Structure formats: structure tokens, C-alpha cells
mmCIF file of C-alpha atoms and ligand atoms in Angstrom:
data_model
loop_
_atom_site.group_PDB
_atom_site.id
_atom_site.type_symbol
_atom_site.label_atom_id
_atom_site.label_comp_id
_atom_site.label_asym_id
_atom_site.label_seq_id
_atom_site.Cartn_x
_atom_site.Cartn_y
_atom_site.Cartn_z
ATOM 1 C CA MET A 1279 7.889 -26.307 9.549
ATOM 2 C CA ASP A 1280 6.050 -27.862 12.524
ATOM 3 C CA ASN A 1281 2.850 -26.283 13.811
ATOM 4 C CA TYR A 1282 4.463 -25.204 17.076
ATOM 5 C CA HIS A 1283 6.896 -22.904 15.256
ATOM 6 C CA ARG A 1284 4.525 -21.777 12.508
ATOM 7 C CA LYS A 1285 3.688 -18.104 13.059
ATOM 8 C CA ARG A 1286 0.007 -17.104 12.866
ATOM 9 C CA ILE A 1287 -0.137 -13.929 10.839
ATOM 10 C CA LEU A 1288 -3.188 -11.747 10.258
ATOM 11 C CA ILE A 1289 -3.132 -9.586 7.119
ATOM 12 C CA THR A 1290 -6.000 -7.096 6.989
ATOM 13 C CA GLY A 1291 -6.758 -5.993 3.429
ATOM 14 C CA GLY A 1292 -5.170 -9.315 2.448
ATOM 15 C CA ALA A 1293 -7.136 -9.666 -0.807
ATOM 16 C CA GLY A 1294 -6.016 -6.271 -2.107
ATOM 17 C CA PHE A 1295 -3.047 -5.401 -4.272
ATOM 18 C CA LEU A 1296 -0.290 -5.310 -1.629
ATOM 19 C CA GLY A 1297 -2.056 -7.702 0.751
ATOM 20 C CA SER A 1298 -2.285 -10.512 -1.819
ATOM 21 C CA HIS A 1299 1.474 -10.354 -2.483
ATOM 22 C CA LEU A 1300 2.173 -10.321 1.242
ATOM 23 C CA CYS A 1301 -0.132 -13.343 1.843
ATOM 24 C CA GLU A 1302 1.683 -15.321 -0.852
ATOM 25 C CA ARG A 1303 5.155 -14.426 0.361
ATOM 26 C CA LEU A 1304 4.476 -15.167 4.048
ATOM 27 C CA LEU A 1305 2.589 -18.389 3.232
ATOM 28 C CA ASN A 1306 5.533 -19.570 1.109
ATOM 29 C CA GLU A 1307 7.818 -18.851 4.052
ATOM 30 C CA GLY A 1308 5.902 -21.446 6.101
ATOM 31 C CA ASN A 1309 3.545 -19.265 8.156
ATOM 32 C CA GLU A 1310 -0.182 -19.661 8.807
ATOM 33 C CA ILE A 1311 -2.036 -16.784 7.150
ATOM 34 C CA PHE A 1312 -5.380 -15.225 8.015
ATOM 35 C CA CYS A 1313 -6.366 -13.034 5.072
ATOM 36 C CA LEU A 1314 -9.020 -10.614 6.351
ATOM 37 C CA ASP A 1315 -10.945 -8.468 3.876
ATOM 38 C CA ASN A 1316 -14.352 -6.900 3.256
ATOM 39 C CA PHE A 1317 -13.723 -7.093 -0.528
ATOM 40 C CA PHE A 1318 -14.381 -3.405 -1.144
ATOM 41 C CA THR A 1319 -11.426 -3.037 -3.533
ATOM 42 C CA GLY A 1320 -9.799 -6.446 -3.114
ATOM 43 C CA THR A 1321 -10.896 -9.632 -4.899
ATOM 44 C CA LYS A 1322 -10.883 -13.357 -4.188
ATOM 45 C CA GLU A 1323 -9.143 -13.816 -7.565
ATOM 46 C CA ASN A 1324 -6.038 -12.157 -6.098
ATOM 47 C CA VAL A 1325 -5.665 -14.980 -3.563
ATOM 48 C CA ALA A 1326 -7.499 -17.814 -5.387
ATOM 49 C CA HIS A 1327 -4.211 -19.665 -5.969
ATOM 50 C CA LEU A 1328 -3.575 -19.818 -2.204
ATOM 51 C CA ILE A 1329 -6.951 -21.180 -1.103
ATOM 52 C CA ASP A 1330 -6.021 -24.884 -1.331
ATOM 53 C CA ASN A 1331 -3.163 -24.412 1.125
ATOM 54 C CA PRO A 1332 -4.363 -25.676 4.548
ATOM 55 C CA TYR A 1333 -2.430 -22.861 6.252
ATOM 56 C CA PHE A 1334 -4.306 -20.138 4.370
ATOM 57 C CA GLU A 1335 -7.703 -18.879 5.506
ATOM 58 C CA ILE A 1336 -9.935 -16.057 4.251
ATOM 59 C CA ILE A 1337 -11.974 -14.109 6.812
ATOM 60 C CA ARG A 1338 -14.691 -11.819 5.468
ATOM 61 C CA HIS A 1339 -14.759 -9.014 8.005
ATOM 62 C CA ASP A 1340 -14.759 -5.220 8.197
ATOM 63 C CA VAL A 1341 -12.001 -3.780 10.421
ATOM 64 C CA GLU A 1342 -14.475 -1.162 11.645
ATOM 65 C CA PHE A 1343 -15.631 -3.945 13.974
ATOM 66 C CA PRO A 1344 -13.603 -5.744 16.670
ATOM 67 C CA LEU A 1345 -12.148 -9.174 15.999
ATOM 68 C CA HIS A 1346 -10.996 -12.005 18.258
ATOM 69 C CA LEU A 1347 -8.287 -14.274 16.897
ATOM 70 C CA GLU A 1348 -5.109 -15.920 18.126
ATOM 71 C CA VAL A 1349 -2.239 -14.300 16.276
ATOM 72 C CA ASP A 1350 1.477 -13.582 16.605
ATOM 73 C CA GLU A 1351 1.754 -10.779 14.043
ATOM 74 C CA ILE A 1352 -0.660 -8.343 12.361
ATOM 75 C CA TYR A 1353 -0.088 -6.406 9.145
ATOM 76 C CA ASN A 1354 -2.810 -3.744 9.043
ATOM 77 C CA LEU A 1355 -3.318 -2.973 5.347
ATOM 78 C CA ALA A 1356 -7.110 -2.642 5.175
ATOM 79 C CA CYS A 1357 -8.029 0.660 3.508
ATOM 80 C CA PRO A 1358 -8.817 1.619 -0.074
ATOM 81 C CA ALA A 1359 -5.680 3.244 -1.487
ATOM 82 C CA SER A 1360 -6.683 4.820 -4.792
ATOM 83 C CA PRO A 1361 -8.147 8.351 -4.681
ATOM 84 C CA PRO A 1362 -11.390 7.509 -6.579
ATOM 85 C CA HIS A 1363 -12.034 4.553 -4.271
ATOM 86 C CA TYR A 1364 -11.193 6.224 -0.973
ATOM 87 C CA GLN A 1365 -13.255 9.270 -1.995
ATOM 88 C CA HIS A 1366 -16.265 7.091 -2.927
ATOM 89 C CA ASN A 1367 -17.373 6.835 0.718
ATOM 90 C CA PRO A 1368 -15.068 9.191 2.623
ATOM 91 C CA ILE A 1369 -16.697 8.617 6.015
ATOM 92 C CA HIS A 1370 -16.185 4.885 5.680
ATOM 93 C CA THR A 1371 -12.559 5.473 4.603
ATOM 94 C CA ASN A 1372 -11.908 7.507 7.722
ATOM 95 C CA LYS A 1373 -13.617 4.914 9.933
ATOM 96 C CA THR A 1374 -11.600 2.161 8.270
ATOM 97 C CA SER A 1375 -8.338 3.903 9.166
ATOM 98 C CA VAL A 1376 -9.259 5.088 12.651
ATOM 99 C CA LEU A 1377 -11.595 2.360 13.969
ATOM 100 C CA GLY A 1378 -9.550 -0.229 12.053
ATOM 101 C CA ALA A 1379 -6.406 0.918 13.868
ATOM 102 C CA ILE A 1380 -8.186 0.899 17.249
ATOM 103 C CA ASN A 1381 -9.587 -2.601 16.689
ATOM 104 C CA MET A 1382 -6.350 -4.087 15.396
ATOM 105 C CA LEU A 1383 -4.254 -2.410 18.114
ATOM 106 C CA GLY A 1384 -6.710 -3.785 20.692
ATOM 107 C CA LEU A 1385 -6.272 -7.251 19.223
ATOM 108 C CA ALA A 1386 -2.465 -6.866 19.240
ATOM 109 C CA LYS A 1387 -2.586 -5.775 22.876
ATOM 110 C CA ARG A 1388 -4.711 -8.750 23.946
ATOM 111 C CA GLN A 1389 -2.503 -11.162 22.016
ATOM 112 C CA ASN A 1390 0.823 -9.455 22.753
ATOM 113 C CA ALA A 1391 1.317 -9.510 18.963
ATOM 114 C CA LYS A 1392 3.601 -7.357 16.839
ATOM 115 C CA ILE A 1393 1.636 -5.029 14.575
ATOM 116 C CA MET A 1394 2.617 -3.117 11.436
ATOM 117 C CA GLN A 1395 0.600 -0.226 10.049
ATOM 118 C CA ALA A 1396 0.488 0.443 6.294
ATOM 119 C CA SER A 1397 0.771 4.209 6.481
ATOM 120 C CA THR A 1398 1.449 6.413 3.506
ATOM 121 C CA SER A 1399 3.437 9.213 1.956
ATOM 122 C CA GLU A 1400 0.103 11.076 2.043
ATOM 123 C CA VAL A 1401 0.853 11.940 5.687
ATOM 124 C CA TYR A 1402 3.237 14.511 4.149
ATOM 125 C CA GLY A 1403 0.356 15.952 2.048
ATOM 126 C CA ASP A 1404 1.533 18.386 -0.639
ATOM 127 C CA PRO A 1405 5.055 18.539 0.793
ATOM 128 C CA HIS A 1406 7.197 21.640 1.231
ATOM 129 C CA VAL A 1407 10.228 19.476 2.059
ATOM 130 C CA HIS A 1408 11.684 17.513 -0.840
ATOM 131 C CA PRO A 1409 12.606 14.665 -0.768
ATOM 132 C CA GLN A 1410 10.475 13.767 2.243
ATOM 133 C CA THR A 1411 12.211 12.667 5.448
ATOM 134 C CA GLU A 1412 10.400 10.997 8.341
ATOM 135 C CA ASP A 1413 10.900 14.005 10.640
ATOM 136 C CA TYR A 1414 8.856 16.257 8.309
ATOM 137 C CA TRP A 1415 5.350 16.833 9.765
ATOM 138 C CA GLY A 1416 3.726 17.487 6.415
ATOM 139 C CA ASN A 1417 1.414 19.945 4.706
ATOM 140 C CA VAL A 1418 -2.046 18.387 4.825
ATOM 141 C CA ASN A 1419 -5.422 19.994 4.166
ATOM 142 C CA PRO A 1420 -7.689 18.751 6.998
ATOM 143 C CA ILE A 1421 -10.976 19.501 5.170
ATOM 144 C CA GLY A 1422 -10.350 18.652 1.508
ATOM 145 C CA ILE A 1423 -11.397 15.699 -0.622
ATOM 146 C CA ARG A 1424 -8.177 13.759 0.173
ATOM 147 C CA SER A 1425 -8.466 14.423 3.919
ATOM 148 C CA CYS A 1426 -10.570 11.314 4.699
ATOM 149 C CA TYR A 1427 -7.535 9.274 3.687
ATOM 150 C CA ASP A 1428 -4.650 11.543 4.723
ATOM 151 C CA GLU A 1429 -6.030 12.504 8.124
ATOM 152 C CA GLY A 1430 -7.338 8.977 8.753
ATOM 153 C CA LYS A 1431 -3.827 7.626 8.195
ATOM 154 C CA ARG A 1432 -2.291 10.382 10.345
ATOM 155 C CA CYS A 1433 -4.707 9.576 13.181
ATOM 156 C CA ALA A 1434 -3.865 5.875 12.818
ATOM 157 C CA GLU A 1435 -0.167 6.722 13.244
ATOM 158 C CA THR A 1436 -1.057 8.715 16.380
ATOM 159 C CA LEU A 1437 -2.934 5.723 17.790
ATOM 160 C CA PHE A 1438 -0.037 3.390 17.028
ATOM 161 C CA PHE A 1439 2.400 5.608 18.920
ATOM 162 C CA ASP A 1440 -0.021 6.108 21.822
ATOM 163 C CA TYR A 1441 -0.408 2.325 22.191
ATOM 164 C CA TYR A 1442 3.388 2.082 22.053
ATOM 165 C CA ARG A 1443 3.892 4.696 24.793
ATOM 166 C CA GLN A 1444 0.915 3.709 26.941
ATOM 167 C CA HIS A 1445 0.963 -0.095 26.577
ATOM 168 C CA ASN A 1446 4.486 -0.808 25.337
ATOM 169 C CA LEU A 1447 3.025 -2.483 22.237
ATOM 170 C CA LYS A 1448 5.436 -3.780 19.576
ATOM 171 C CA ILE A 1449 4.487 -1.409 16.760
ATOM 172 C CA LYS A 1450 5.931 -0.780 13.287
ATOM 173 C CA VAL A 1451 4.850 2.063 10.999
ATOM 174 C CA ALA A 1452 5.690 1.980 7.275
ATOM 175 C CA ARG A 1453 5.104 5.113 5.192
ATOM 176 C CA ILE A 1454 4.528 3.623 1.769
ATOM 177 C CA PHE A 1455 5.194 5.624 -1.397
ATOM 178 C CA ASN A 1456 3.533 4.870 -4.765
ATOM 179 C CA THR A 1457 3.841 1.154 -5.456
ATOM 180 C CA TYR A 1458 2.724 -0.735 -8.569
ATOM 181 C CA GLY A 1459 2.652 -4.237 -10.022
ATOM 182 C CA PRO A 1460 0.407 -7.214 -10.836
ATOM 183 C CA ASN A 1461 -2.845 -7.600 -8.835
ATOM 184 C CA MET A 1462 -3.663 -3.877 -8.953
ATOM 185 C CA HIS A 1463 -7.370 -3.752 -9.733
ATOM 186 C CA PRO A 1464 -7.967 -2.869 -13.420
ATOM 187 C CA ASN A 1465 -10.499 -0.207 -12.328
ATOM 188 C CA ASP A 1466 -8.349 0.895 -9.446
ATOM 189 C CA GLY A 1467 -7.949 4.409 -10.872
ATOM 190 C CA ARG A 1468 -4.301 4.837 -9.912
ATOM 191 C CA VAL A 1469 -1.923 6.194 -12.479
ATOM 192 C CA VAL A 1470 0.119 3.111 -13.430
ATOM 193 C CA SER A 1471 -2.880 0.809 -13.955
ATOM 194 C CA ASN A 1472 -4.873 3.522 -15.753
ATOM 195 C CA PHE A 1473 -2.064 4.361 -18.191
ATOM 196 C CA ILE A 1474 -1.152 0.739 -18.971
ATOM 197 C CA ILE A 1475 -4.750 -0.281 -19.683
ATOM 198 C CA GLN A 1476 -5.368 2.847 -21.767
ATOM 199 C CA ALA A 1477 -2.155 2.266 -23.737
ATOM 200 C CA LEU A 1478 -2.904 -1.420 -24.348
ATOM 201 C CA LYS A 1479 -6.423 -0.567 -25.555
ATOM 202 C CA GLY A 1480 -5.233 2.341 -27.725
ATOM 203 C CA GLU A 1481 -7.367 4.798 -25.717
ATOM 204 C CA ASP A 1482 -6.340 8.339 -24.783
ATOM 205 C CA ILE A 1483 -3.926 8.539 -21.834
ATOM 206 C CA THR A 1484 -5.705 10.644 -19.196
ATOM 207 C CA ILE A 1485 -3.101 13.028 -17.797
ATOM 208 C CA TYR A 1486 -4.480 15.076 -14.899
ATOM 209 C CA GLY A 1487 -3.130 18.626 -15.023
ATOM 210 C CA ASP A 1488 -0.170 19.217 -17.322
ATOM 211 C CA GLY A 1489 1.670 16.076 -16.192
ATOM 212 C CA SER A 1490 4.502 18.022 -14.552
ATOM 213 C CA GLN A 1491 3.663 16.652 -11.071
ATOM 214 C CA SER A 1492 6.058 13.922 -9.954
ATOM 215 C CA ARG A 1493 5.881 10.554 -8.211
ATOM 216 C CA SER A 1494 8.459 7.850 -7.371
ATOM 217 C CA PHE A 1495 7.361 4.300 -8.194
ATOM 218 C CA CYS A 1496 8.371 1.142 -6.320
ATOM 219 C CA TYR A 1497 7.831 -2.376 -7.689
ATOM 220 C CA VAL A 1498 5.617 -4.434 -5.379
ATOM 221 C CA ASP A 1499 8.059 -7.301 -4.606
ATOM 222 C CA GLU A 1500 10.610 -4.894 -3.192
ATOM 223 C CA LEU A 1501 8.037 -3.129 -1.028
ATOM 224 C CA ILE A 1502 6.880 -6.475 0.411
ATOM 225 C CA ASP A 1503 10.508 -7.245 1.259
ATOM 226 C CA GLY A 1504 10.599 -3.926 3.141
ATOM 227 C CA PHE A 1505 7.463 -4.901 5.139
ATOM 228 C CA ILE A 1506 8.999 -8.209 6.167
ATOM 229 C CA ARG A 1507 12.301 -6.630 7.195
ATOM 230 C CA LEU A 1508 10.417 -4.009 9.198
ATOM 231 C CA MET A 1509 8.329 -6.627 11.013
ATOM 232 C CA ALA A 1510 11.480 -8.654 11.782
ATOM 233 C CA SER A 1511 13.348 -5.649 13.182
ATOM 234 C CA ASP A 1512 13.887 -5.631 16.955
ATOM 235 C CA ASP A 1513 13.117 -2.361 18.720
ATOM 236 C CA PHE A 1514 12.665 -0.237 15.620
ATOM 237 C CA THR A 1515 9.175 1.294 15.419
ATOM 238 C CA GLY A 1516 9.595 3.647 12.467
ATOM 239 C CA PRO A 1517 7.904 5.568 11.008
ATOM 240 C CA VAL A 1518 10.030 4.616 8.054
ATOM 241 C CA ASN A 1519 9.666 5.620 4.405
ATOM 242 C CA LEU A 1520 9.408 2.663 2.017
ATOM 243 C CA GLY A 1521 9.543 3.547 -1.663
ATOM 244 C CA ASN A 1522 11.786 3.870 -4.667
ATOM 245 C CA PRO A 1523 13.515 7.264 -4.623
ATOM 246 C CA VAL A 1524 13.827 7.578 -8.426
ATOM 247 C CA GLU A 1525 11.388 10.340 -9.377
ATOM 248 C CA PHE A 1526 9.456 10.752 -12.666
ATOM 249 C CA THR A 1527 6.930 13.287 -13.882
ATOM 250 C CA ILE A 1528 3.526 11.858 -14.776
ATOM 251 C CA LYS A 1529 4.117 12.919 -18.397
ATOM 252 C CA GLU A 1530 7.395 10.944 -18.460
ATOM 253 C CA LEU A 1531 5.542 7.915 -17.080
ATOM 254 C CA ALA A 1532 2.875 8.209 -19.809
ATOM 255 C CA GLU A 1533 5.502 8.476 -22.570
ATOM 256 C CA LYS A 1534 7.427 5.490 -21.222
ATOM 257 C CA ILE A 1535 4.295 3.324 -21.115
ATOM 258 C CA ILE A 1536 3.267 4.347 -24.653
ATOM 259 C CA GLU A 1537 6.750 3.442 -25.897
ATOM 260 C CA MET A 1538 6.907 0.107 -24.038
ATOM 261 C CA THR A 1539 3.472 -0.988 -25.314
ATOM 262 C CA ASN A 1540 4.047 0.284 -28.885
ATOM 263 C CA SER A 1541 0.751 2.075 -28.410
ATOM 264 C CA THR A 1542 -1.021 4.489 -30.742
ATOM 265 C CA SER A 1543 -2.589 6.257 -27.731
ATOM 266 C CA LYS A 1544 -2.397 10.059 -27.483
ATOM 267 C CA LEU A 1545 -1.983 12.133 -24.343
ATOM 268 C CA SER A 1546 -5.157 13.959 -23.240
ATOM 269 C CA LEU A 1547 -4.951 16.724 -20.630
ATOM 270 C CA ASN A 1548 -7.682 16.718 -17.963
ATOM 271 C CA PRO A 1549 -8.390 18.873 -14.894
ATOM 272 C CA LEU A 1550 -6.028 18.297 -11.956
ATOM 273 C CA PRO A 1551 -7.943 16.953 -8.920
ATOM 274 C CA GLN A 1552 -8.068 19.160 -5.809
ATOM 275 C CA ASP A 1553 -5.044 18.935 -3.464
ATOM 276 C CA ASP A 1554 -3.106 16.631 -5.825
ATOM 277 C CA PRO A 1555 0.486 16.698 -4.446
ATOM 278 C CA LYS A 1556 2.910 18.377 -6.866
ATOM 279 C CA GLN A 1557 5.942 16.292 -6.022
ATOM 280 C CA ARG A 1558 6.771 13.189 -4.076
ATOM 281 C CA GLN A 1559 10.058 11.390 -3.465
ATOM 282 C CA PRO A 1560 11.064 9.353 -0.422
ATOM 283 C CA ASP A 1561 14.303 9.913 1.421
ATOM 284 C CA ILE A 1562 15.130 6.292 2.318
ATOM 285 C CA THR A 1563 18.270 6.893 4.403
ATOM 286 C CA LEU A 1564 16.496 5.512 7.495
ATOM 287 C CA ALA A 1565 15.280 2.324 5.738
ATOM 288 C CA LYS A 1566 18.803 1.701 4.425
ATOM 289 C CA LYS A 1567 20.303 2.139 7.886
ATOM 290 C CA GLU A 1568 17.751 0.280 10.017
ATOM 291 C CA LEU A 1569 16.508 -2.371 7.572
ATOM 292 C CA ASP A 1570 19.362 -2.616 5.063
ATOM 293 C CA TRP A 1571 16.637 -2.091 2.464
ATOM 294 C CA GLU A 1572 16.932 -0.314 -0.862
ATOM 295 C CA PRO A 1573 14.904 -0.918 -4.057
ATOM 296 C CA LYS A 1574 16.919 -1.990 -7.097
ATOM 297 C CA ILE A 1575 14.248 -2.771 -9.713
ATOM 298 C CA LYS A 1576 14.174 -0.069 -12.391
ATOM 299 C CA LEU A 1577 10.833 1.365 -13.523
ATOM 300 C CA GLU A 1578 11.132 -0.253 -16.998
ATOM 301 C CA GLU A 1579 11.723 -3.700 -15.509
ATOM 302 C CA GLY A 1580 8.723 -3.436 -13.158
ATOM 303 C CA LEU A 1581 6.518 -1.936 -15.870
ATOM 304 C CA LYS A 1582 7.360 -4.847 -18.178
ATOM 305 C CA LYS A 1583 5.910 -7.349 -15.663
ATOM 306 C CA THR A 1584 2.919 -5.127 -14.924
ATOM 307 C CA ILE A 1585 2.150 -4.603 -18.628
ATOM 308 C CA ALA A 1586 2.276 -8.404 -19.153
ATOM 309 C CA TYR A 1587 -0.176 -8.844 -16.252
ATOM 310 C CA PHE A 1588 -2.730 -6.347 -17.600
ATOM 311 C CA ASP A 1589 -2.283 -7.662 -21.149
ATOM 312 C CA GLY A 1590 -3.270 -11.091 -19.789
ATOM 313 C CA LEU A 1591 -6.338 -9.648 -18.030
ATOM 314 C CA ILE A 1592 -7.466 -7.876 -21.212
ATOM 315 C CA LYS A 1593 -7.063 -11.079 -23.283
ATOM 316 C CA GLU A 1594 -9.163 -12.976 -20.691
ATOM 317 C CA GLY A 1595 -11.825 -10.223 -20.890
ATOM 318 C CA ARG A 1596 -11.229 -9.235 -17.258
ATOM 319 C CA ALA A 1597 -10.083 -5.664 -17.932
HETATM 320 P P1 LIG B 2487 -6.085 -2.023 -2.243
HETATM 321 O O1 LIG B 2487 -7.257 -1.129 -2.346
HETATM 322 O O2 LIG B 2487 -5.749 -2.912 -3.383
HETATM 323 O O3 LIG B 2487 -6.194 -2.951 -0.955
HETATM 324 C C1 LIG B 2487 -6.873 -2.571 0.208
HETATM 325 C C2 LIG B 2487 -7.633 -3.803 0.717
HETATM 326 O O4 LIG B 2487 -8.305 -3.455 1.939
HETATM 327 C C3 LIG B 2487 -8.693 -4.279 -0.249
HETATM 328 O O5 LIG B 2487 -8.611 -5.682 -0.381
HETATM 329 C C4 LIG B 2487 -10.010 -3.856 0.413
HETATM 330 O O6 LIG B 2487 -11.094 -4.663 0.038
HETATM 331 C C5 LIG B 2487 -9.641 -3.957 1.876
HETATM 332 N N1 LIG B 2487 -10.460 -3.106 2.751
HETATM 333 C C6 LIG B 2487 -10.801 -1.801 2.565
HETATM 334 N N2 LIG B 2487 -11.542 -1.362 3.596
HETATM 335 C C7 LIG B 2487 -11.672 -2.420 4.458
HETATM 336 C C8 LIG B 2487 -12.341 -2.598 5.686
HETATM 337 N N3 LIG B 2487 -13.022 -1.601 6.253
HETATM 338 N N4 LIG B 2487 -12.277 -3.809 6.290
HETATM 339 C C9 LIG B 2487 -11.595 -4.820 5.724
HETATM 340 N N5 LIG B 2487 -10.950 -4.728 4.534
HETATM 341 C C10 LIG B 2487 -10.986 -3.527 3.915
HETATM 342 O O7 LIG B 2487 -4.847 -1.084 -1.873
HETATM 343 P P2 LIG B 2487 -3.291 -1.432 -1.697
HETATM 344 O O8 LIG B 2487 -2.548 -0.658 -2.699
HETATM 345 O O9 LIG B 2487 -3.092 -2.900 -1.610
HETATM 346 O O10 LIG B 2487 -3.013 -0.769 -0.289
HETATM 347 C C11 LIG B 2487 -2.876 -1.523 0.900
HETATM 348 C C12 LIG B 2487 -2.532 -0.594 2.052
HETATM 349 O O11 LIG B 2487 -1.304 0.086 1.770
HETATM 350 C C13 LIG B 2487 -3.582 0.499 2.295
HETATM 351 O O12 LIG B 2487 -3.721 0.686 3.682
HETATM 352 C C14 LIG B 2487 -2.978 1.726 1.655
HETATM 353 O O13 LIG B 2487 -3.417 2.895 2.287
HETATM 354 C C15 LIG B 2487 -1.488 1.489 1.872
HETATM 355 N N6 LIG B 2487 -0.695 2.205 0.842
HETATM 356 C C16 LIG B 2487 -0.577 1.705 -0.431
HETATM 357 C C17 LIG B 2487 0.153 2.411 -1.378
HETATM 358 C C18 LIG B 2487 0.347 1.900 -2.775
HETATM 359 O O14 LIG B 2487 0.996 2.572 -3.580
HETATM 360 N N7 LIG B 2487 -0.124 0.742 -3.145
HETATM 361 C C19 LIG B 2487 0.773 3.620 -1.020
HETATM 362 C C20 LIG B 2487 0.609 4.108 0.275
HETATM 363 C C21 LIG B 2487 -0.118 3.372 1.211
HETATM 364 N N1 LIG B 2488 -2.989 10.670 -12.523
HETATM 365 C C1 LIG B 2488 -3.126 11.012 -13.868
HETATM 366 N N2 LIG B 2488 -3.971 10.267 -14.629
HETATM 367 C C2 LIG B 2488 -4.655 9.189 -14.145
HETATM 368 C C3 LIG B 2488 -4.489 8.842 -12.777
HETATM 369 C C4 LIG B 2488 -3.661 9.617 -11.995
HETATM 370 O O1 LIG B 2488 -2.501 11.971 -14.350
HETATM 371 O O2 LIG B 2488 -5.386 8.547 -14.921
HETATM 372 C C5 LIG B 2488 -2.065 11.481 -11.701
HETATM 373 C C6 LIG B 2488 -2.655 11.995 -10.399
HETATM 374 O O3 LIG B 2488 -3.317 13.220 -10.607
HETATM 375 C C7 LIG B 2488 -1.428 12.118 -9.527
HETATM 376 C C8 LIG B 2488 -0.513 10.994 -10.014
HETATM 377 O O4 LIG B 2488 -0.983 10.647 -11.315
HETATM 378 O O5 LIG B 2488 -0.788 13.353 -9.764
HETATM 379 C C9 LIG B 2488 -0.545 9.754 -9.125
HETATM 380 O O6 LIG B 2488 -1.893 9.432 -8.927
HETATM 381 P P1 LIG B 2488 -2.372 8.129 -8.150
HETATM 382 O O7 LIG B 2488 -3.857 8.196 -8.075
HETATM 383 O O8 LIG B 2488 -1.761 6.915 -8.747
HETATM 384 O O9 LIG B 2488 -1.733 8.240 -6.688
HETATM 385 P P2 LIG B 2488 -1.478 9.437 -5.662
HETATM 386 O O10 LIG B 2488 0.005 9.513 -5.598
HETATM 387 O O11 LIG B 2488 -2.060 10.720 -6.162
HETATM 388 O O12 LIG B 2488 -2.128 8.990 -4.420
#
């Protein structure tokens, strides 16, 4: 591709789990990538294999602060996503979502760039509507330990739609449901990485609560495909649910991982964290209709690749 047609794409949170996959995919498609990160939960290792490409650039920056850059598209992913990490410094998490959205929307406005927000199923909180549809306004505690993340993401959505109405900005909002795969940080604290590492090491599997709460797990490659389709869509703003609608209880997930790793690990029951949603499953009718997008990778198939990734990290002494 010649430089005139090469799109300049900014990916905030580009060194994180989802961001690193997105950087690779968009770089391979012939774009110029600016991978912006403050390396709070992301690592250079996640994008080390891209660094020699002359169209890939890392920018160490915190989205709390404004940025000036010439870009055509922005994917705003910067924000810690795992509960232990986003609760570590809740004020910073909230600032990352809210000030990050303001700064990136300001940049998009100045550059007349398209901008996609990585929102979350957490905007539905502990949902009373199941499965969750985009027109459901949610059941969110505004003052609990998950609120820094949930309310930060809700406020970011508000800002996106205000910039759309007030400045006619080309916005896209993806509500991402639990996604897993290689490049999750080994100490990330989310359920899939925790259980796989525990199972591979023969340690107890830490179930929070009785394991009857449910989640629906999407393999990373399919989610990234959803992002790219959303960005390429014409006048469609979303919000749109992106996730795999096949639902499992946390206990079922633990048992599946023990079986797939031939592990001797036992289940251990631990206290359920405050405000932990009891059930979560995306209704993806809108994504099917507007983006022709539907995940096909079964949990076992995605887990197989993710187990191989963490097995490799453990053998290298990195997990
Ligand atoms: P992650 O923690 O692996 O990646 C987040 C990245 O953002 C990291 O590289 C981190 O260092 C960076 N970051 C954090 N704060 C920053 C700041 N202030 N300035 C610059 N960079 C900053 O998480 P992920 O799973 O890759 O999630 C990416 C995005 O997708 C997040 O916005 C998250 O809320 C959203 N999301 C993810 C999931 C999921 O299941 N993975 C589900 C819902 C929403
Ligand atoms: N969970 C668990 N053990 C762990 C980590 C998480 O039982 O070691 C549970 C957690 O309480 C939640 C579900 O697994 O009910 C998914 O947690 P995760 O942190 O991955 O994401 P969430 O969907 O809660 O944001």
C-alpha cells in the first residue's frame, strides 16, 4: 500500500490484551499504527514482535492528558479491565475513562477522525434483563467498588453521544462482553487467566462465591473482527453488544479447564466480591444485523489456544 492511502490509526491501550491483537491485525492490513499506552497493565512484550515494522510506533502517554497527532481513526481502549487492577487506583480508573474520552474525542474532533470507544457489558451492571439488549439502561451501583469502572464507562458513552449530537463526530461504541485469549496478563486477575494458570500449576482453583454466577466468553480474534467491522460501518454509531452469547457458569468453566489441562487442582470456594454480577449474556441481534458479525469459535477451541499460550509462559518462567 502506498503512503497516501495508508490509514493512520491510533490505538490507546495498544499494549494491553485486546489492544495488542488489534495493533497486529491493523498493521498486517497495511495501516500505520500508533500504539499509545502508559503500561499500567499492558506490556511491551505484547507488541515486541511489531516494533521492527516501520509503520508501527509506540507512544508512552497517559490518556488523562491531551495529545496532538495526525490520525484518521482512533480506537480508545485505554483502561484497566480486570476488577483487581481497576480497583487498585479507582480515582485514576475513573479519570482514565472520563478524561481519556474527553481528550480522545477532542483529538477526533480536531482531526475529523472516526473514533471507537471500548465500552463494556458492565454498563448493564448486575442486570435485571437477560440476555442484555442495547436498549436496557442497566442496574449499576454508583457508589460501590466496581463503580469507578462502570460509571466511568457510562460517562464515556455519554460523552461520545454528546460529541456526536453536538459536533456531528463519527463515533462508534462497542459494549464488549468477557473476552479471553493469548496476551492476557498472567497476573491480570480475570477468571480465564486465573483458572488456566492455577490448573497448569496444580494449585487450587479460586471460585468466588459458589460458582453459580454466569458469563459468556468470546475468543479474542472474533472480537477484534467485530471492532474492525464496527469501525468500517457507515452511519452506525452503536452502542452495539460484542460478545459470544453462549453462557457458562463459573463452576462449569473451572471444570472444563481442569479437564482440558488434565489437572489435579481442586475447586476452592472463596467470598464473592461486592456487586459481582450474577449473570451476563449478550443479545447480539443488532451486531448480526448491522455488522453481519457472529462469533463461531467454541469455548473449548479458544481455551485450547489460551492454555497453550499460558503453558508457554510458565515454561519460560514468565508466569
Ligand atoms: P488490558 O488491561 O489488558 O489493557 C488496557 C490497556 O490500557 C493496558 O495496556 C494499559 O496499560 C492501558 N492503560 C490503562 N490506563 C491507561 C491510561 N490512563 N493511559 C494510557 N494507557 C492506559 O485490558 P483489555 O482486556 O485489553 O481491555 C481493553 C479495553 O476493552 C478496556 O477499555 C476495557 O475496559 C475494554 N473491555 C475489555 C473486556 C475484556 O473482556 N477484555 C470487556 C469489556 C471491556
Ligand atoms: N472469578 C472467580 N475466580 C477468579 C476470578 C474471577 O470465580 O479467580 C469470578 C468473578 O467473581 C466473576 C467471574 O468470575 O463472577 C468473572 O470475573 P472476571 O474478573 O473475569 O470479569 P467480570 O465479568 O467480573 O468483570
